[in-house]
Short mmCIF file of N, CA and C in Angstrom, two decimals:
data_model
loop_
_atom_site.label_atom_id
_atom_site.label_comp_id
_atom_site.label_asym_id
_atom_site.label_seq_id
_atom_site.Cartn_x
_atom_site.Cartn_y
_atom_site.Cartn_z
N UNK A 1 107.93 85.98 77.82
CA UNK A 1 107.91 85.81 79.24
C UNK A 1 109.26 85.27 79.69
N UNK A 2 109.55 85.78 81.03
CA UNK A 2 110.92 85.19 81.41
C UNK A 2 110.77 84.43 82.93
N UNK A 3 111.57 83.50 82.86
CA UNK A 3 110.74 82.26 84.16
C UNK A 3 112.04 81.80 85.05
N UNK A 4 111.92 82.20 85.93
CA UNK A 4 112.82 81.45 86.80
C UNK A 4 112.20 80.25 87.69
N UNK A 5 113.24 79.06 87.95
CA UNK A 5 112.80 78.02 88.61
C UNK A 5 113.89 78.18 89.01
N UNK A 6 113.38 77.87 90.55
CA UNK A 6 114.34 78.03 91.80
C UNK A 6 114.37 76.45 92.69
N UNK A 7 115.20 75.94 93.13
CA UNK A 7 115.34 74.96 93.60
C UNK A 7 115.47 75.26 95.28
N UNK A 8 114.36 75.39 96.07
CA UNK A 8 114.80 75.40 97.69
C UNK A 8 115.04 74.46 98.67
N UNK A 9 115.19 74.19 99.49
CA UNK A 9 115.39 73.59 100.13
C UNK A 9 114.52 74.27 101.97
N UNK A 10 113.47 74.25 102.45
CA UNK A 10 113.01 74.50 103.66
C UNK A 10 114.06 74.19 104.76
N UNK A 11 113.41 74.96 105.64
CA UNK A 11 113.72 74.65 107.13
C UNK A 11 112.89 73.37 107.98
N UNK A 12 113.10 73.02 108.28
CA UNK A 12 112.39 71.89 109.26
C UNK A 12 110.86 72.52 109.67
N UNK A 13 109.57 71.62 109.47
CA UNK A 13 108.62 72.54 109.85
C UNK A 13 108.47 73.83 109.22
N UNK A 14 109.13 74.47 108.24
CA UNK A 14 108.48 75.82 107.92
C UNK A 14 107.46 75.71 106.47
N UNK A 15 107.09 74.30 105.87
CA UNK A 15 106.10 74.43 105.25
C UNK A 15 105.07 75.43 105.24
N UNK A 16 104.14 75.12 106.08
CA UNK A 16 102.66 76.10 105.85
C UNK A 16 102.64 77.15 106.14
N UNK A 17 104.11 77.97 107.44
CA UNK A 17 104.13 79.02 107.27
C UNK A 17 104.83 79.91 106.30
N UNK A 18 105.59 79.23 105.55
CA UNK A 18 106.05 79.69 104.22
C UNK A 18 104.93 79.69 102.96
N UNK A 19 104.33 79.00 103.15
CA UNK A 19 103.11 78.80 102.21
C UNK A 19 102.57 79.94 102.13
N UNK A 20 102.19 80.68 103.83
CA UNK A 20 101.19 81.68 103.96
C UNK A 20 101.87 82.72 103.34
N UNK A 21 103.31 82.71 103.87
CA UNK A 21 104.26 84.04 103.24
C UNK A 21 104.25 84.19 101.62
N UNK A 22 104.37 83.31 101.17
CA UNK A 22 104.29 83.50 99.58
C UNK A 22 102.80 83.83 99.07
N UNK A 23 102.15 83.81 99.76
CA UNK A 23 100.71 84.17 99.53
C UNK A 23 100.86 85.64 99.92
N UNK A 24 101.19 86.21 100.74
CA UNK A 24 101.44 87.53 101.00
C UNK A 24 102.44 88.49 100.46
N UNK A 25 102.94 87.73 100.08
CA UNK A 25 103.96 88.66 99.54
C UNK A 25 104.47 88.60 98.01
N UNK A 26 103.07 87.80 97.46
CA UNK A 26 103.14 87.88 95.99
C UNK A 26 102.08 88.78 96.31
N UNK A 27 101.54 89.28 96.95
CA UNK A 27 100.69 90.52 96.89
C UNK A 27 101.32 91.81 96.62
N UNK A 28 102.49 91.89 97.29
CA UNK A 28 103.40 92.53 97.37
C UNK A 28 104.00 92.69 95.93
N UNK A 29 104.05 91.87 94.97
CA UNK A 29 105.14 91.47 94.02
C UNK A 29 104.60 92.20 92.95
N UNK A 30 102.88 91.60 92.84
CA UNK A 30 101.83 92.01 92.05
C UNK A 30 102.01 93.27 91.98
N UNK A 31 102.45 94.03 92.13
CA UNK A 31 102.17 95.69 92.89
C UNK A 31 103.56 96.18 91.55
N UNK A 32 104.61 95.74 91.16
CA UNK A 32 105.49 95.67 90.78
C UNK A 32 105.40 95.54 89.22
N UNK A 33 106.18 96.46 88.25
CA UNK A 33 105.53 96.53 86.71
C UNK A 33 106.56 95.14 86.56
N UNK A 34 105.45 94.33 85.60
CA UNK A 34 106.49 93.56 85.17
C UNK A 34 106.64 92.15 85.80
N UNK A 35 105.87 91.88 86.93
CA UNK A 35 105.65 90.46 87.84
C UNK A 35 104.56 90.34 87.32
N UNK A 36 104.65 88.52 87.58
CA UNK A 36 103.53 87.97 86.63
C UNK A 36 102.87 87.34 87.38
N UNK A 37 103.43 86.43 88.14
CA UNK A 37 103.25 84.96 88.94
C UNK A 37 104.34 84.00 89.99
N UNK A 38 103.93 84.01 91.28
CA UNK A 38 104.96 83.01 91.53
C UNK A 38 104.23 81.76 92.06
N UNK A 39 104.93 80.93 92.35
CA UNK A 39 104.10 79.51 92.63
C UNK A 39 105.57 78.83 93.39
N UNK A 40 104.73 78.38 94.56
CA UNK A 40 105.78 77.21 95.15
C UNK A 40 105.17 75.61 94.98
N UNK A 41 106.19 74.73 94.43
CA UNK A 41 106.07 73.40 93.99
C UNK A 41 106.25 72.38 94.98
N UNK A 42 106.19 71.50 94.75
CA UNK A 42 106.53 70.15 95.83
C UNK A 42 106.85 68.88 94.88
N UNK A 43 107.78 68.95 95.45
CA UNK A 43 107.95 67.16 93.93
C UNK A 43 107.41 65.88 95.00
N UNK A 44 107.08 64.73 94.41
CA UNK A 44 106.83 63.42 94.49
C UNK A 44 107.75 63.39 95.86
N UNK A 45 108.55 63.45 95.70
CA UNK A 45 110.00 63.37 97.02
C UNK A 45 109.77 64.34 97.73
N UNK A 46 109.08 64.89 98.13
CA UNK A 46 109.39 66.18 99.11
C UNK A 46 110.31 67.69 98.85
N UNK A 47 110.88 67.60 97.60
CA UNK A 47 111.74 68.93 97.60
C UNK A 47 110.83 69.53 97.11
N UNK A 48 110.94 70.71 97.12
CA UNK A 48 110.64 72.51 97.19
C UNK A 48 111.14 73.57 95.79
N UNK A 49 110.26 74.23 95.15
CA UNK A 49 110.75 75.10 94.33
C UNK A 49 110.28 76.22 94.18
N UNK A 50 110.16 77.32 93.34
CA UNK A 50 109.77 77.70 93.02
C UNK A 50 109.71 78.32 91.58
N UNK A 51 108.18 78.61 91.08
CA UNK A 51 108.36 79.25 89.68
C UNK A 51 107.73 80.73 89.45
N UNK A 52 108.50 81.20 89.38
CA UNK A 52 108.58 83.03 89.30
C UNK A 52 108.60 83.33 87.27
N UNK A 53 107.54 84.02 87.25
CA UNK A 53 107.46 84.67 86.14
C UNK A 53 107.36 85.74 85.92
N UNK A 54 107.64 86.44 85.19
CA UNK A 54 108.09 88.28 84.57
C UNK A 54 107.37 88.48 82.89
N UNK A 55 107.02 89.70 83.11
CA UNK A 55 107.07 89.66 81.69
C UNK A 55 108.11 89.62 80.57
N UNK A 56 109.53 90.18 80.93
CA UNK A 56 110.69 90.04 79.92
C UNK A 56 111.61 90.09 81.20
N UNK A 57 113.05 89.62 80.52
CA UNK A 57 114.24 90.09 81.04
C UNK A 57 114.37 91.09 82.19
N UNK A 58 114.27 92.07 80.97
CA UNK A 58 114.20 93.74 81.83
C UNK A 58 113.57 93.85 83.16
N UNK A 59 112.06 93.08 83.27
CA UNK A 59 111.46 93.92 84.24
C UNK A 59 111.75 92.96 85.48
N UNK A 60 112.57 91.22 84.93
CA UNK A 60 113.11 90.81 86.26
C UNK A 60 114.04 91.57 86.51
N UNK A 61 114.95 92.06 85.96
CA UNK A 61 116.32 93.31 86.79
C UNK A 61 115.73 94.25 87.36
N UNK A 62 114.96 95.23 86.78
CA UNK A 62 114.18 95.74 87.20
C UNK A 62 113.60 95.82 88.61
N UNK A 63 112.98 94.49 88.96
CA UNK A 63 112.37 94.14 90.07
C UNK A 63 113.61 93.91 91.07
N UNK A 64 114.41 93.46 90.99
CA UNK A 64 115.67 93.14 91.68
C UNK A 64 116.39 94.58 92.59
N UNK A 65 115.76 95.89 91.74
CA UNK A 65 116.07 96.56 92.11
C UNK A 65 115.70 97.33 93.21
N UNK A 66 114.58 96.97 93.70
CA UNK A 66 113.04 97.46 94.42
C UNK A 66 113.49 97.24 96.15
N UNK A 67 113.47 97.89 96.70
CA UNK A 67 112.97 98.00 98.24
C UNK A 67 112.46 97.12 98.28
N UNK A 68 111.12 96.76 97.95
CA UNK A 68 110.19 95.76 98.11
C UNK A 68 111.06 93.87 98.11
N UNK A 69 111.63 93.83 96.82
CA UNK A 69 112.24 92.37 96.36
C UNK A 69 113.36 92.49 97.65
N UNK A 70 114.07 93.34 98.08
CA UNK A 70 115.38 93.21 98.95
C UNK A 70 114.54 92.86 100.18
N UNK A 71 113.43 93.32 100.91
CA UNK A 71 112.96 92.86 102.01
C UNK A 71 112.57 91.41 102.28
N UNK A 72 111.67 91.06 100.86
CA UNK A 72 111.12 90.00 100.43
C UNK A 72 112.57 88.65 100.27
N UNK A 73 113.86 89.53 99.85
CA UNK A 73 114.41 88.17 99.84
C UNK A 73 114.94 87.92 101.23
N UNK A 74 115.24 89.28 101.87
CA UNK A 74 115.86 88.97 103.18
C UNK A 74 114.92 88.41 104.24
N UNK A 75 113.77 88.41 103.57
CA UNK A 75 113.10 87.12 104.46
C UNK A 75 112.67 86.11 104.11
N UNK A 76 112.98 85.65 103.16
CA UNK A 76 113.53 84.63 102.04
C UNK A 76 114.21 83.52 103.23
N UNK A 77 115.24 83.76 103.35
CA UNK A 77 116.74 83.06 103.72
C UNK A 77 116.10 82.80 105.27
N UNK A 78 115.06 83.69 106.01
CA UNK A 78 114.84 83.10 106.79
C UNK A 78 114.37 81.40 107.14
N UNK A 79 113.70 81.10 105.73
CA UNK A 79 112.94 80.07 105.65
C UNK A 79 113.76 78.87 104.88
N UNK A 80 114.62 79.10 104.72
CA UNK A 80 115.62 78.41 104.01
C UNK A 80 116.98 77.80 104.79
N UNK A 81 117.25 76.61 104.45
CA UNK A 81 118.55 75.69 105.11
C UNK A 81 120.20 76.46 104.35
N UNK A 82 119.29 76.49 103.17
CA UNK A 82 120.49 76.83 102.05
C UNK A 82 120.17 78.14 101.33
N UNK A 83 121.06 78.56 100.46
CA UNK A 83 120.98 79.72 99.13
C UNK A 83 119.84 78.70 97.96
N UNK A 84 119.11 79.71 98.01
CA UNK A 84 118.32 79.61 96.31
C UNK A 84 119.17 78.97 95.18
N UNK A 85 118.80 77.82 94.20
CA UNK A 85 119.35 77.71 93.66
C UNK A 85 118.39 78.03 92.04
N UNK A 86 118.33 78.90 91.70
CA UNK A 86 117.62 79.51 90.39
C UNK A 86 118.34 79.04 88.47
N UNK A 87 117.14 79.08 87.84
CA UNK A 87 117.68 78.54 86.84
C UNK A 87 116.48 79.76 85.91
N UNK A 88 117.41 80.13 85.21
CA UNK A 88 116.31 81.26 84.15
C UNK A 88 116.15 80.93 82.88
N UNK A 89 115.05 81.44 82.40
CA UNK A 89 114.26 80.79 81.02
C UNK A 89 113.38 81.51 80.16
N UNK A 90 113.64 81.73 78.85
CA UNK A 90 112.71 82.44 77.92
C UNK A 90 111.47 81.46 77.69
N UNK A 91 110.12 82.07 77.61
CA UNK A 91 109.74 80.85 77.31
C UNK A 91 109.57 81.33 75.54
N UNK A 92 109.92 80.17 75.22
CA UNK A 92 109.94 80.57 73.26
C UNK A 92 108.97 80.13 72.71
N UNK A 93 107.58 79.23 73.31
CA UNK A 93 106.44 78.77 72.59
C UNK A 93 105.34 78.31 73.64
N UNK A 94 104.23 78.72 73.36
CA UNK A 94 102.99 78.73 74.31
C UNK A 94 102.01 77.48 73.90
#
């Protein structure tokens, strides 16, 4: 499995309607060979993440490539102060 954790940062107030969006549009994602899971986090402090899983490498490039992911990120940035800050990961033991 290959895992990205993304570090966001919200817009003022766009909690719950970002909430709803990631609920919708991992519907969207699901649809896609090779998406596994995404999940948005909340730390103790209030910051924001997310964790996106794939089945390998490949099928995150893959996905990157899609109509679908380019819409999905360009409304991404709507909800965001800043750029994504992503960190990628094999996972090597279950």
């Amino acid at each position: 499995m290959y895992v990205a954790l993304i570090d966001i940062e919200l817009k003022e107030n766009a909690e719950d309607e970002f909430k709803a969006w990631i609920a919708e549009t991992n519907k969207v994602l699901l649809k896609l060979p090779g998406f596994v899971n995404r999940r948005l986090i909340k730390s103790d402090d209030g910051k924001h993440g997310l964790i996106v899983e794939f089945a390998d490498k490949e099928s995150h490039a893959k996905i990157h490539q899609t109509k679908e992911h380019d819409e999905i990120r360009r409304q991404l940035t709507g909800f965001l102060k800043k750029a994504p800050s992503p960190n990628f990961y094999q996972v090597i033991s279950q």
